[in-house]
Each structure stands twice: as C-alpha cells, then as structure tokens.
Short mmCIF file of C-alpha atoms and ligand atoms in Angstrom, two decimals:
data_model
loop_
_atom_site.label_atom_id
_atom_site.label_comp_id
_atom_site.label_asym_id
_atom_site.label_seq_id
_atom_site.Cartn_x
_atom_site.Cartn_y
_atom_site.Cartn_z
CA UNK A 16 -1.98 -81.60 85.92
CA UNK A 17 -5.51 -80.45 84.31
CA UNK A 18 -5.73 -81.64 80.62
CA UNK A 19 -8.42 -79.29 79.71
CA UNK A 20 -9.91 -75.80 80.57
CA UNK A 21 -13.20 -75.96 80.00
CA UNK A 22 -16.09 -76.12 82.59
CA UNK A 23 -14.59 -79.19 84.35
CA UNK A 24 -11.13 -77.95 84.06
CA UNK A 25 -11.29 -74.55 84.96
CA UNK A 26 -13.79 -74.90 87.45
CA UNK A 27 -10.86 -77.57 88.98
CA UNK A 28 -8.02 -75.40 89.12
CA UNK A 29 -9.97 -72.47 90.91
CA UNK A 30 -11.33 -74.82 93.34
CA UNK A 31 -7.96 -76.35 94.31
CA UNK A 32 -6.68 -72.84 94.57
CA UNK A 33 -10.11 -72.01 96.76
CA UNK A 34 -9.15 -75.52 99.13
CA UNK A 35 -5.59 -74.61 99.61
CA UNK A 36 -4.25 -77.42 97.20
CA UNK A 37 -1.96 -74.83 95.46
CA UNK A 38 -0.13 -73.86 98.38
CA UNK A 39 1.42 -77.60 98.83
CA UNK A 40 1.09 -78.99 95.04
CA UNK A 41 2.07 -77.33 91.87
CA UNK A 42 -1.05 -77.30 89.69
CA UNK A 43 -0.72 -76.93 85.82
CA UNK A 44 -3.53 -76.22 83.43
CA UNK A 45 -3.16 -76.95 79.52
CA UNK A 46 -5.44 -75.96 77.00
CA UNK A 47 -5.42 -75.73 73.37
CA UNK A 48 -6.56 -71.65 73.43
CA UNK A 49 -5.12 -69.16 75.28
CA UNK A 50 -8.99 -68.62 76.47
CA UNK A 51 -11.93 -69.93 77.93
CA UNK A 52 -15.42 -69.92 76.52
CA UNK A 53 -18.81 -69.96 78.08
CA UNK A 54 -20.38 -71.89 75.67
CA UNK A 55 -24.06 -71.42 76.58
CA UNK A 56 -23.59 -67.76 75.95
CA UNK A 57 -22.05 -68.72 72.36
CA UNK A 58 -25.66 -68.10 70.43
CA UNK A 59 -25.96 -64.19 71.70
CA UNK A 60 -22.88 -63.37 69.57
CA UNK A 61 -25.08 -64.35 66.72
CA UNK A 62 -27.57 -61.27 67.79
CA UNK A 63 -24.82 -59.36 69.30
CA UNK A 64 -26.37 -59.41 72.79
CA UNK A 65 -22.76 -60.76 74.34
CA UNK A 66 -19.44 -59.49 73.38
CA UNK A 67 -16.33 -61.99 72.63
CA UNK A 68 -14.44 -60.56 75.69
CA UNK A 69 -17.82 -61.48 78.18
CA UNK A 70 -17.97 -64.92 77.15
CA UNK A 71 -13.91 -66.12 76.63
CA UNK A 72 -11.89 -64.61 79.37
CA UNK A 73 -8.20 -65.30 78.77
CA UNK A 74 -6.53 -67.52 80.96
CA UNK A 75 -4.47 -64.89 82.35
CA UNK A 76 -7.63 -63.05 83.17
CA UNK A 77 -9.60 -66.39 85.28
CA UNK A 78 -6.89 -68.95 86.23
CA UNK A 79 -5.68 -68.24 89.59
CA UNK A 80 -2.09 -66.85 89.84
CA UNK A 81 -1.09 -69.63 91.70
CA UNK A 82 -1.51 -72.58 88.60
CA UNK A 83 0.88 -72.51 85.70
CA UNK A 84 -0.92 -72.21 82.26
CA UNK A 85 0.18 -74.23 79.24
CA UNK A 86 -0.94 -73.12 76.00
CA UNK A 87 -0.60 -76.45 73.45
CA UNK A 88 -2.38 -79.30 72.27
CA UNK A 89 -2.55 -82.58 74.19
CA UNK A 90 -1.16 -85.41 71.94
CA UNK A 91 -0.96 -88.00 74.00
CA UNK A 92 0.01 -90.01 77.31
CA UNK A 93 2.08 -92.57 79.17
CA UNK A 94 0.84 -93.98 82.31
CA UNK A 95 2.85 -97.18 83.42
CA UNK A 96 5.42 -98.21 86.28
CA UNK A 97 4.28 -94.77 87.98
CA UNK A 98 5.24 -92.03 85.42
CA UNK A 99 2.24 -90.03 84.28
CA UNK A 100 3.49 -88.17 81.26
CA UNK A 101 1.46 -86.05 79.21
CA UNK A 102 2.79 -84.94 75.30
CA UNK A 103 1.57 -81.35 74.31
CA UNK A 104 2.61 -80.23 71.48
CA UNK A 105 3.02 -76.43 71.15
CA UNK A 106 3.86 -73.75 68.16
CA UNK A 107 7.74 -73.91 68.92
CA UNK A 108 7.67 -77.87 69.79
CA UNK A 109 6.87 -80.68 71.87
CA UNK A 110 6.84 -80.84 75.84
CA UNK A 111 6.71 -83.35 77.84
CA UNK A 112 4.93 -82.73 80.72
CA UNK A 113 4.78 -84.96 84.44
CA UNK A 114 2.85 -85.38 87.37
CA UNK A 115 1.29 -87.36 90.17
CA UNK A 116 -2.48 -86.64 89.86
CA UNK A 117 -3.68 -86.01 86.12
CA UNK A 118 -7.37 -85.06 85.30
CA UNK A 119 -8.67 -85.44 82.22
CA UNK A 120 -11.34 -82.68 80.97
CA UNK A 121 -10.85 -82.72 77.25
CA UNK A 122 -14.30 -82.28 76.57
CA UNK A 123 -16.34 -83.24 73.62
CA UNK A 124 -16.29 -82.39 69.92
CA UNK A 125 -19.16 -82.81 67.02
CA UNK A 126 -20.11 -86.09 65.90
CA UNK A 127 -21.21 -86.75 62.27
CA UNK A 128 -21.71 -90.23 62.76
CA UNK A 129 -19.73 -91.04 59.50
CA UNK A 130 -22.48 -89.52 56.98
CA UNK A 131 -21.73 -88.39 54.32
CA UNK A 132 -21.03 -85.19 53.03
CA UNK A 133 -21.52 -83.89 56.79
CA UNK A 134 -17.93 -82.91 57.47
CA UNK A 135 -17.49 -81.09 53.99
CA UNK A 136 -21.06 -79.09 53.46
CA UNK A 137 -22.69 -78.87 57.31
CA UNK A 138 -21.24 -76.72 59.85
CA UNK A 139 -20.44 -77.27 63.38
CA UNK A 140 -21.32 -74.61 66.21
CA UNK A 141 -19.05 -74.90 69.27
CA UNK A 142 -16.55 -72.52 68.78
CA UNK A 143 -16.03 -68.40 68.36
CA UNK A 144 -14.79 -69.01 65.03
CA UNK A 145 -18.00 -70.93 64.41
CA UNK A 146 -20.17 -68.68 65.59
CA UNK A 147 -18.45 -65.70 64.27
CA UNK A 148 -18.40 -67.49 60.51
CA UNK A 149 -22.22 -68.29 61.12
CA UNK A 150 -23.24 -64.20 61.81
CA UNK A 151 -21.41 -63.35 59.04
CA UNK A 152 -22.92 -65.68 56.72
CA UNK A 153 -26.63 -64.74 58.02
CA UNK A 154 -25.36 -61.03 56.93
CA UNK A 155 -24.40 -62.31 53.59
CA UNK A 156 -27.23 -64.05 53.11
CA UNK A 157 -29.56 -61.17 53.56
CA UNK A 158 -27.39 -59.34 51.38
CA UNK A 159 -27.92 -61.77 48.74
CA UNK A 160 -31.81 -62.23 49.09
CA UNK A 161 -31.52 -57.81 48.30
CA UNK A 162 -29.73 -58.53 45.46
CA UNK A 163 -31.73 -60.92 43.71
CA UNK A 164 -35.66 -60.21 43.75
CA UNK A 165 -37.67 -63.02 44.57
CA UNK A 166 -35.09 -65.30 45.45
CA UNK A 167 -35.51 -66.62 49.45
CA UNK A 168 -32.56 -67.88 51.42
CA UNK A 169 -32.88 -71.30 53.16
CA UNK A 170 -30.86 -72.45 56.61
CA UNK A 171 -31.27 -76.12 57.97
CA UNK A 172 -30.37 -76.58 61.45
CA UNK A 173 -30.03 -80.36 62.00
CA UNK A 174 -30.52 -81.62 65.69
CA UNK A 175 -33.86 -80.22 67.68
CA UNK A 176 -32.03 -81.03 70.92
CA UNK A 177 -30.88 -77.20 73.17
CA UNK A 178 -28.21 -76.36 71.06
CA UNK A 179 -30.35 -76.48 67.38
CA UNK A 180 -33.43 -74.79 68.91
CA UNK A 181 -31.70 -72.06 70.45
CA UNK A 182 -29.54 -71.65 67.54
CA UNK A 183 -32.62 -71.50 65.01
CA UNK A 184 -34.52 -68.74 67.20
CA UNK A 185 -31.26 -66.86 67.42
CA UNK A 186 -30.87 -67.29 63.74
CA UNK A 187 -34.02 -66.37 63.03
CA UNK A 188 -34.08 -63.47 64.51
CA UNK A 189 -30.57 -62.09 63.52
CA UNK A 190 -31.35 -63.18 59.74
CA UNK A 191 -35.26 -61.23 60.11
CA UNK A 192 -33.13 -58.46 61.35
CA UNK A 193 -31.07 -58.49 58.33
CA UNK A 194 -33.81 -58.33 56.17
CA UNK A 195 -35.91 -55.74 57.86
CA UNK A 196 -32.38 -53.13 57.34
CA UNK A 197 -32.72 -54.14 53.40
CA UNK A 198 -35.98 -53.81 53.38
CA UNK A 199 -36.97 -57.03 52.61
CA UNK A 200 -40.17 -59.35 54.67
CA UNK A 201 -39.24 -62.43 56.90
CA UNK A 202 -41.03 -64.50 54.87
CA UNK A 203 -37.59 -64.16 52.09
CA UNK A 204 -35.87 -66.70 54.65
CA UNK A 205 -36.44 -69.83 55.18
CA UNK A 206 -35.75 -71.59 58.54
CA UNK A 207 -35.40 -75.08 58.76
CA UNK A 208 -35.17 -77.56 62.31
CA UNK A 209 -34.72 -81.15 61.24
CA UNK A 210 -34.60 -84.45 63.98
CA UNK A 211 -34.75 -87.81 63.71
CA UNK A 212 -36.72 -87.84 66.82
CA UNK A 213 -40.58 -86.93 66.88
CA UNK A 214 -40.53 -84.22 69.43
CA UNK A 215 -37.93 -81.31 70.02
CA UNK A 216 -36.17 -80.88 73.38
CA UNK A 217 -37.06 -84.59 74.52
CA UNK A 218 -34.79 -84.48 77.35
CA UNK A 219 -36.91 -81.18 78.65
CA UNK A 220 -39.82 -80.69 80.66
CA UNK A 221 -43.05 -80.70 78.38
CA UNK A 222 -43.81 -77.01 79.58
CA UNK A 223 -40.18 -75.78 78.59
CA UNK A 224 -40.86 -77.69 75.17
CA UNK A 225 -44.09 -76.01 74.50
CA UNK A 226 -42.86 -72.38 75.33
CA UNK A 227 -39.89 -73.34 72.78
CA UNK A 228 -42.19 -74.78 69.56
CA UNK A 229 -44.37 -71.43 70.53
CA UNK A 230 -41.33 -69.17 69.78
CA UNK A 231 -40.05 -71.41 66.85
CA UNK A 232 -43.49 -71.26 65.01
CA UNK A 233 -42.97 -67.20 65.92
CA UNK A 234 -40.59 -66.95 64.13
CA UNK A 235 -41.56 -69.22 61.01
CA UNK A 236 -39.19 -72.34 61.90
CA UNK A 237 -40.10 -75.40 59.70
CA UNK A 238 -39.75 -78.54 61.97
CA UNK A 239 -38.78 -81.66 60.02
CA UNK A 240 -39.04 -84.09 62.86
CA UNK A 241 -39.39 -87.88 62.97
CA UNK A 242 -37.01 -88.58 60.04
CA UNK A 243 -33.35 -89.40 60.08
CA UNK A 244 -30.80 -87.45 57.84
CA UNK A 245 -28.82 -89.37 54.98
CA UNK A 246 -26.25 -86.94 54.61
CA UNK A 247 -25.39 -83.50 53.33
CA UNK A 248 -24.93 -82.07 50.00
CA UNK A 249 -24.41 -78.25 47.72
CA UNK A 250 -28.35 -78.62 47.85
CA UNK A 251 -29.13 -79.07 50.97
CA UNK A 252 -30.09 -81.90 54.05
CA UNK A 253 -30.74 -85.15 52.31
CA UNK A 254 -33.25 -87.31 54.28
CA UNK A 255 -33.83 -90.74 54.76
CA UNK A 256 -36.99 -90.88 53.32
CA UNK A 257 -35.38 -89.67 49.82
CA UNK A 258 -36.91 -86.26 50.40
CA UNK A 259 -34.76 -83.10 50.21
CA UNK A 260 -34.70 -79.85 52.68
CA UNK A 261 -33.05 -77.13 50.52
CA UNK A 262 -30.61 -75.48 52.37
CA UNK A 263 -27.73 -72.86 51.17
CA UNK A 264 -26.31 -73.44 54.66
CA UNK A 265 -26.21 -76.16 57.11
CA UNK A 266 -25.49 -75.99 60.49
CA UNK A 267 -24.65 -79.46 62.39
CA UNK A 268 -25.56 -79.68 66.17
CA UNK A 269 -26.64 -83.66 66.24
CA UNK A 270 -24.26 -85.11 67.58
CA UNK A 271 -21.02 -85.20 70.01
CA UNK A 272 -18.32 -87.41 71.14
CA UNK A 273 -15.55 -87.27 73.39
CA UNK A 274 -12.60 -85.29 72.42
CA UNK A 275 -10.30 -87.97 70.10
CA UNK A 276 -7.48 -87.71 71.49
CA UNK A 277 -8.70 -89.77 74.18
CA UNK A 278 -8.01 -92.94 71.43
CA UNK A 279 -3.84 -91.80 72.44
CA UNK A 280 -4.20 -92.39 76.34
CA UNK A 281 -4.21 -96.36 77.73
CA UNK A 282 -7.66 -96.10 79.23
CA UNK A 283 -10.13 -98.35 78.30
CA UNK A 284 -13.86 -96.24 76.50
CA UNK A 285 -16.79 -97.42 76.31
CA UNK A 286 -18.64 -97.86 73.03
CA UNK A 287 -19.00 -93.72 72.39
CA UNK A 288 -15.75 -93.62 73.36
CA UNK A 289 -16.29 -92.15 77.00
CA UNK A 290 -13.67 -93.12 79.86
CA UNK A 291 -15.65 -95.16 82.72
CA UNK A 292 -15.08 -93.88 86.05
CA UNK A 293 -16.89 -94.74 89.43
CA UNK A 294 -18.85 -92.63 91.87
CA UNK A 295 -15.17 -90.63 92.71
CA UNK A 296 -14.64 -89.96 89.40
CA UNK A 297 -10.97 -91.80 89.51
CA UNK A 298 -10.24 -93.68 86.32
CA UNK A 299 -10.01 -97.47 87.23
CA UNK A 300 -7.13 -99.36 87.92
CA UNK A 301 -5.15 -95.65 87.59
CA UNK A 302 -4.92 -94.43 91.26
CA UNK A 303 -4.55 -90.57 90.83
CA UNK A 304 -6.02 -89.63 87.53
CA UNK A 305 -9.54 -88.48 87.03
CA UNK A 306 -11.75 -87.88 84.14
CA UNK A 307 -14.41 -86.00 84.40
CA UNK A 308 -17.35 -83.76 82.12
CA UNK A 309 -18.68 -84.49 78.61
CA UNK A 310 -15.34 -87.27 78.46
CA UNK A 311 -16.32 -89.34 81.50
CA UNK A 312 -18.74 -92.25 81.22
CA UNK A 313 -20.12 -91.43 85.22
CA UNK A 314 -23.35 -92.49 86.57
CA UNK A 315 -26.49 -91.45 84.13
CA UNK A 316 -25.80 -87.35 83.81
CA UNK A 317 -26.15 -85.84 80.63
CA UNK A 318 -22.82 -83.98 79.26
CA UNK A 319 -23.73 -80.50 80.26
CA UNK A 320 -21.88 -77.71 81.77
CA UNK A 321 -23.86 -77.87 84.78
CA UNK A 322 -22.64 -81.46 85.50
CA UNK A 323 -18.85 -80.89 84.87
CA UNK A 324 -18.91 -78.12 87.20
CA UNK A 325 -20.29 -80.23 89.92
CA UNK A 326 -18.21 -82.89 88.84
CA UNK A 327 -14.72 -80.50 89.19
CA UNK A 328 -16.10 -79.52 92.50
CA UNK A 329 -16.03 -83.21 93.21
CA UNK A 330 -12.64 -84.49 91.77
CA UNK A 331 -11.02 -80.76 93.90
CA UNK A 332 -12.37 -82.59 97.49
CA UNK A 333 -10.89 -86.03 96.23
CA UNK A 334 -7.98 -84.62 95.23
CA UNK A 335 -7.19 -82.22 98.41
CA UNK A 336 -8.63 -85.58 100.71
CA UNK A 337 -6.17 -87.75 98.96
CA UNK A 338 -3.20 -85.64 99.89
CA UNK A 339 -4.37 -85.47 104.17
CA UNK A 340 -5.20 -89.38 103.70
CA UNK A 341 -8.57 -89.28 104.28
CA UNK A 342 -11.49 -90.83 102.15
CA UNK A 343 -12.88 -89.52 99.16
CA UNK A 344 -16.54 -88.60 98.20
CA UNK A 345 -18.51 -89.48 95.53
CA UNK A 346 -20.53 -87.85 92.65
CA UNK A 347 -24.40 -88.12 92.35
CA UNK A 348 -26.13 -86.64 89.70
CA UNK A 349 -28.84 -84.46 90.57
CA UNK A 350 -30.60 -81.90 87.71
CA UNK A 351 -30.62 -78.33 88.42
CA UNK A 352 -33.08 -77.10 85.87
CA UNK A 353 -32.81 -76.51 82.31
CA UNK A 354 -32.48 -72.44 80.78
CA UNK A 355 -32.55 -71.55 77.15
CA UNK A 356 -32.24 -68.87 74.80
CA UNK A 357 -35.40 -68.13 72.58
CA UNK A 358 -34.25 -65.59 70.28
CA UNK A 359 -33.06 -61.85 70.87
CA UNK A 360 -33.96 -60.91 74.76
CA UNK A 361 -36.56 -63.88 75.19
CA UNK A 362 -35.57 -67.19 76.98
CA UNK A 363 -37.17 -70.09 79.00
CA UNK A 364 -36.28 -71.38 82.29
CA UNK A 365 -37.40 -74.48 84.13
CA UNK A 366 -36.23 -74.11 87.89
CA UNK A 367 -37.68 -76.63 90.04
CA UNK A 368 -40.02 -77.75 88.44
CA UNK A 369 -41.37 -74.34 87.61
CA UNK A 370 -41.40 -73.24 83.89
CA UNK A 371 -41.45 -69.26 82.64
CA UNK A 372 -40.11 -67.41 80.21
CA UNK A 373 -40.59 -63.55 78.75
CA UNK A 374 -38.58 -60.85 80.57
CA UNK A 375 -38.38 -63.63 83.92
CA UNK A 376 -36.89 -65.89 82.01
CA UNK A 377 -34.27 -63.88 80.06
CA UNK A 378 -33.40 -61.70 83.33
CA UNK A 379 -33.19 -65.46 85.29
CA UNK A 380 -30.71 -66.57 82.81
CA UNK A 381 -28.75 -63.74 82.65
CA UNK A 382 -28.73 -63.05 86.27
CA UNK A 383 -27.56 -67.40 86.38
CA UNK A 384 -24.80 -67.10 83.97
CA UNK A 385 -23.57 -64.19 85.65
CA UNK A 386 -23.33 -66.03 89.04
CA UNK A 387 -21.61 -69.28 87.36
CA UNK A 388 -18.65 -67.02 85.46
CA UNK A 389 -15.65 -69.00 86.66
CA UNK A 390 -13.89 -65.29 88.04
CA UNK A 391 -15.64 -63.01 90.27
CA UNK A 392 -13.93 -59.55 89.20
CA UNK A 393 -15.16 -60.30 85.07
CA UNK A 394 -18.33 -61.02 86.19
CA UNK A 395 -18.48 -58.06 87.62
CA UNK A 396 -17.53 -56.70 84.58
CA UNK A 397 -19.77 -58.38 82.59
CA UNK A 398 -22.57 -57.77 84.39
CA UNK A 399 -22.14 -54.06 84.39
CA UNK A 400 -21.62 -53.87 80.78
CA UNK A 401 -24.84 -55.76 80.78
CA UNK A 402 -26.47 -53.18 82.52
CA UNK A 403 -25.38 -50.33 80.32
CA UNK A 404 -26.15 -51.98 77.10
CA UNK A 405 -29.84 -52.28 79.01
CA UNK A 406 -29.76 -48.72 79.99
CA UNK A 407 -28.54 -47.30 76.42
CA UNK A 408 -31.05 -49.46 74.64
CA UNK A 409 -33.90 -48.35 77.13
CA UNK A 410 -32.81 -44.87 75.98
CA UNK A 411 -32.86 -45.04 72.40
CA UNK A 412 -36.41 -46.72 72.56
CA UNK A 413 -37.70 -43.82 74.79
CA UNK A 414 -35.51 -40.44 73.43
CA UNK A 415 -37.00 -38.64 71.40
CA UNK A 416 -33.35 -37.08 70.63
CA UNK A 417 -32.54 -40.66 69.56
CA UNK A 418 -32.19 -41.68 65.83
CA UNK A 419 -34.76 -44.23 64.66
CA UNK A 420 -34.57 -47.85 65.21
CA UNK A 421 -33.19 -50.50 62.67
CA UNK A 422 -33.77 -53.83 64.45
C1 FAD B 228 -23.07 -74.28 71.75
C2 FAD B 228 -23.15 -75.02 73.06
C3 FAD B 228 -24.03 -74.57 74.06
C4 FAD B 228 -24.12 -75.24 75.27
N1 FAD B 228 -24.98 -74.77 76.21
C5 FAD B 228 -25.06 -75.38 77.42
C6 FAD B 228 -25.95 -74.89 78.43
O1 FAD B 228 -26.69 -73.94 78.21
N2 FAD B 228 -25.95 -75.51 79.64
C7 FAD B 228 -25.12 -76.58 79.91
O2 FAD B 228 -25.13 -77.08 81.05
N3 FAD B 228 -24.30 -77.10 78.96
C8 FAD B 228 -24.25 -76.51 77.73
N4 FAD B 228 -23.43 -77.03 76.75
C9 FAD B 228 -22.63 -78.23 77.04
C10 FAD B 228 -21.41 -77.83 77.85
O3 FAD B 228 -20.76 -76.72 77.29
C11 FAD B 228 -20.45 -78.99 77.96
O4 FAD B 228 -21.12 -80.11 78.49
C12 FAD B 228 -19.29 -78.61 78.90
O5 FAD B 228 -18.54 -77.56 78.32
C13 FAD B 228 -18.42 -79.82 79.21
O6 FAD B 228 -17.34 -79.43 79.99
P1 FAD B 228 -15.92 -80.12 79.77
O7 FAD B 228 -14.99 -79.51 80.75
O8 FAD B 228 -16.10 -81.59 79.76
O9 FAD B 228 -15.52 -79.72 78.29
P2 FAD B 228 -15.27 -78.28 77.66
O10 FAD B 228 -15.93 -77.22 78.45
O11 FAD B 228 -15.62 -78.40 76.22
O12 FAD B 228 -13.70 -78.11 77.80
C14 FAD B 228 -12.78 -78.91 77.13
C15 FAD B 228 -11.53 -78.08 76.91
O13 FAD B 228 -10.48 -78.92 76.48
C16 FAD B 228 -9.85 -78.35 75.37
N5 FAD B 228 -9.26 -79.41 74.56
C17 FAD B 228 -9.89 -80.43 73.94
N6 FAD B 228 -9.01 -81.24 73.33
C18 FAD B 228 -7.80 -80.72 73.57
C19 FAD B 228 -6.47 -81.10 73.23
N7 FAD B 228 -6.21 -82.20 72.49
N8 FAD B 228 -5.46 -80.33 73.66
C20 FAD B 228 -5.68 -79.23 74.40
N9 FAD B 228 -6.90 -78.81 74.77
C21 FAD B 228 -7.95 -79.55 74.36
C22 FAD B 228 -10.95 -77.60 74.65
O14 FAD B 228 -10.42 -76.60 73.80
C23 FAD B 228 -11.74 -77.03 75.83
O15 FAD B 228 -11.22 -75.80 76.25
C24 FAD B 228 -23.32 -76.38 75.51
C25 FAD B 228 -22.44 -76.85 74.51
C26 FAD B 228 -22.37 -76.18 73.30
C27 FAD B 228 -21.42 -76.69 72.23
#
C-alpha cells in the first residue's frame, strides 16, 4: 500500500509494476486527488506556458493498470501485533484499508511557523487551485491599477529560496503583461522578494544565483533580504525590524513541513516532524513500511522532487528484494543539478557544475521535465503540444498575415 502519489509515490507504483512486483503482490495507491501534479511546472500556469492537463495527469491516465487507485484522504494508522491498517476517509465514508508492506509518501505542506496573521492574509503556492487563484488575482490587479490613475499595485513574495524567486519572475512578468494590454508601464507594479537570510538561493551554486538576481533586478524585483518577517497583515509583510513592505497580496513560500497527518501514525518524528529512516529507507523497529520524500528524515538530502524519485526507485528494489529474500540496498544522496524558471521562456540550469541559461537553459529544462513525466505516452503528448505552441508562436512573430502582438 502507497500512502501518497506524489513524486515518491507515483514514481513507486510504476517502478514495482516496471520490476514485476505487481504480478505477485496487489499494489494499492491512495491519494487525496484524483490527479497528479508536477509541481516544478506549477509557475508556467501563471504565464500560461503549461496547460493544467500537461502538468496533473489523472491517475487513470499514469498509474499502471495493474495497481488499484484509491481516491480519499489518509486519516490515520494502526501498526501493532502485525496488522498494518490504514483509515482513508472518502466522500461516501470511511475504509479501512490492509497490507503487509506500507510506504509512506505524504509529502509536505506550507509551514507558517505559527506567525501571525500568515494563515489568514499570505497565500500558499503548492497547489492548481493556488496557482490558478494567484493568475487570476495578477489579472485583477492590473485591472485595478487601469481603473484608478496613479495608484501602483504591490505583491510580496516571502521566501528567496527556488520556489519565491521563480514565482516573483513569473509574476513579474505575467503582471507586466497585464499592464502592457491596459496600457499601463511596469513601473505601476510593485514586486517585492523578502528573506530572512542575506543572500537568495543559498542552497545554489553562486553562478545560478547571479544569473537569478540578474533577471530579478530585470524585471524590477525589490529584495528585502537579511530581515526576518513578524507576521502578516490587510497592509502588507510586517518585519522584524518594525518596518512595513506594503503588499495588497502576499504569497507564502518560506516554509514546509511534513504532511500532519503523520502526528496520527505511531512513528516516532524528529523535531520538524520528519519520520527517521536508515540508509534502506525502512521505518525503524517497523519491518515492512517505508517512508520516503519530503516526509522522511534520510541522510542529509534536501526535500526535492529529484530526491524522492531516487528515493522510490530505492524503496521499489527493497521492496521486490524483500519478497525473493535477498538483501536490500541503500540510499545515498547524490545532487543532480539545480534548474529554474526565470520568467516567461527564460530559465537557468546548473548541470554538473556547469551554469547557463537563455534559450539553453529554458530548452534544457523543458527537454528534462519532459524526460522525468512519470508516463511515457503523456509525455509524448506533452511534448508535442510543446512543440506546436513553439511553432504557432514562431508564426505569429514572423507572419505578416498575423494580428499584432499583445504580450
Ligand atoms: C511550487 C513547487 C515547486 C517545486 N519545484 C521543484 C523543482 O523544480 N525541483 C525539485 O526537485 N523539487 C521541486 N519541488 C519540491 C518537490 O515537489 C517535492 O520535494 C516533492 O514533490 C516531494 O515528493 P513527495 O512524494 O514526498 O511529496 P508530494 O510530491 O508532495 O506528494 C505527496 C502526495 O500525498 C498526497 N497527500 C498528502 N497528505 C495526504 C492525505 N492525508 N491523504 C491523502 N493524500 C495525501 C498529496 O496530495 C500528494 O499528492 C517543488 C515544490 C513546490 C511546492
């Protein structure tokens, strides 16, 4: 039983389908949405560069046909005197769910480390909903700096690690957009990238970080760094130094911690609330039962998708090993490179050790994102409707039949 289909859990099933595992054990997969999501792709729906269908496949669409799917929310589990059951509670009631081997992949959710006014005036960005409630209100807001002369708009962004600073270029240039079709300059929206750090990216390579505060300061991004936040208010991002970054909209990306429903399993967390597991990724002292991405407290990887791929890869062998008696193998953490969207068609890449960006970068990522699509036949898909999006837009730049450009 998967708990889980994101990158781990996904990437799980198909790779016990892929080892044979499905042909001797009954796999089940439960999720809270009928769909996955590709969550590094989640900022182009802000510019309209990815469609909802490219980056959240339904399950029907990428689970193989040999795992069961449950659609419900995990509530809970039991795991004592050798029954592993799992409560998921679903639309038309609760199910109880059993098995011998249960991997945990409930991924992570946004942390607001108990400020205040975070949860009621800040926004999170991890979800279609979220990023489809974010696009609309750059639209609105451009619509509102037309109405009113004079009057800018403001955005804070608070968190300069990947996820804020490829969510303020894509912001920028979606809300620039905006205001070029009203008419209106750039400089009637206001940008603003707030850390309590004093450098963005600091996980990054320097050159990837210096190709990223070029494009920020492209696009007018205000970096507050070096100060902590207080909390959030109507007015904006209040900051520990008593000053005040004006925002009519605040979007939250500073935090995240393991999906809370982890607090309703017996397994002892750490102190962010992460389930230790050793170098197999088996949950001590529970023989059978795994844990494994942004939930699993490993050896020192950071929660990305790139490591809970590897680590499902991982946890598939163990599993399949387990079942012909033979020894398991064991996780080590080794970085891949780091890629990142810079705005509308621009990105950076930083592939072994080698830093670009421009049209190489945004093809590399592309061309990356493609490969790592959990189903072969929607990739496929993807990638072609890629390629005519590319081709139409090369068209309407060159035609001279073509109507003139608004972005
Ligand atoms: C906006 C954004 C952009 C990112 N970009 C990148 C990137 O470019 N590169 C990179 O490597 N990483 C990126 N990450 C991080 C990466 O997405 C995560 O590290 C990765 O998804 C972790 O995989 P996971 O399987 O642990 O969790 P997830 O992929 O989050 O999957 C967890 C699944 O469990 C489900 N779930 C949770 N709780 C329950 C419950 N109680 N009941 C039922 N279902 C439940 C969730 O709905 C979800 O489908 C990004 C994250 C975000 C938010």
């Amino acid at each position: 039983m998967i708990l889980g289909g994101g990158f781990g859990g996904l990437y799980l099933a198909r790779a016990l389908d892929a080892l044979g595992v499905t042909r001797s054990a009954g796999v089940t997969l439960v999720n809270r949405a009928p769909a996955f999501l590709f969550l590094p792709l989640l900022y182009e729906i802000l510019t309209d560069e990815v469609a909802a269908w490219q980056i959240a496949p339904s399950f029907a669409e990428v689970l193989p046909g040999s795992c069961r799917f449950v659609c419900g929310e995990v509530a809970g589990g039991e795991f004592h005197a050798g029954r592993r059951a799992v409560l998921v509670r679903q639309a038309d009631g609760d199910l109880v769910l059993e098995a011998d081997t249960v991997v945990l992949a409930l991924g992570s959710v946004s942390d607001d480390f108990g400020l205040p006014g975070v949860r009621s005036h800040a926004r999170p960005f991890r979800s279609l909903a979220d990023a489809r409630a974010l696009k609309a209100s750059l639209i609105d807001a451009a619509q509102r700096a037309a109405a009113a002369p004079g009057e800018t708009v403001s955005f804070a962004i608070v968190g300069a690690g990947p996820s804020g600073v490829e969510l303020a270029a894509v912001m920028a240039d979606r809300l620039h957009a905006e205001l070029r079709r009203a008419g209106l300059p750039p400089a009637r929206a206001q940008l603003h990238l707030i850390d309590r750090l004093p450098e963005i990216l600091p996980q990054y390579a320097s050159a990837l970080r210096h190709l990223a505060r070029r494009e920020l300061a492209r696009r007018g991004v205000e970096l507050h760094l070096g100060v902590g936040v207080a909390g959030c208010s109507a007015a904006g991002v209040e900051l520990e130094n008593g000053a005040r970054v004006a925002a009519d909209a605040i979007v939250w990306t500073a935090g995240s911690r393991p999906a809370p429903v982890l607090a309703d399993f017996p397994f002892v967390r750490d102190r962010r609330g992460r389930i230790p597991v050793g170098r197999t990724l088996e949950v001590p002292g529970f023989p059978g039962v795994y844990a494994l991405g942004d939930i699993a407290a490993s050896v020192a990887a950071p929660a990305t998708a790139q490591v809970a791929v590897r680590q499902a890869l991982i946890v598939a062998r163990n599993i399949a090993a387990a079942l012909r008696g033979e020894p398991s193998r064991e996780y080590h953490y080794e970085p891949l490179g780091e890629m990142m969207t810079l705005g509308r068609g621009a990105a950076a890449a930083n592939i072994l050790g080698l830093a670009f960006d421009g049209i190489a970068g945004y093809v590399t990522r592309r061309l990356v994102y493609l490969l790592a699509m959990p189903d072969p036949w929607h990739a496929t898909k993807v990638g072609l409707s890629w390629l005519g999006q590319s081709l139409e837009e090369a068209w309407q730049a060159w035609s001279p039949l073509s109507p003139p450009a608004t972005e």
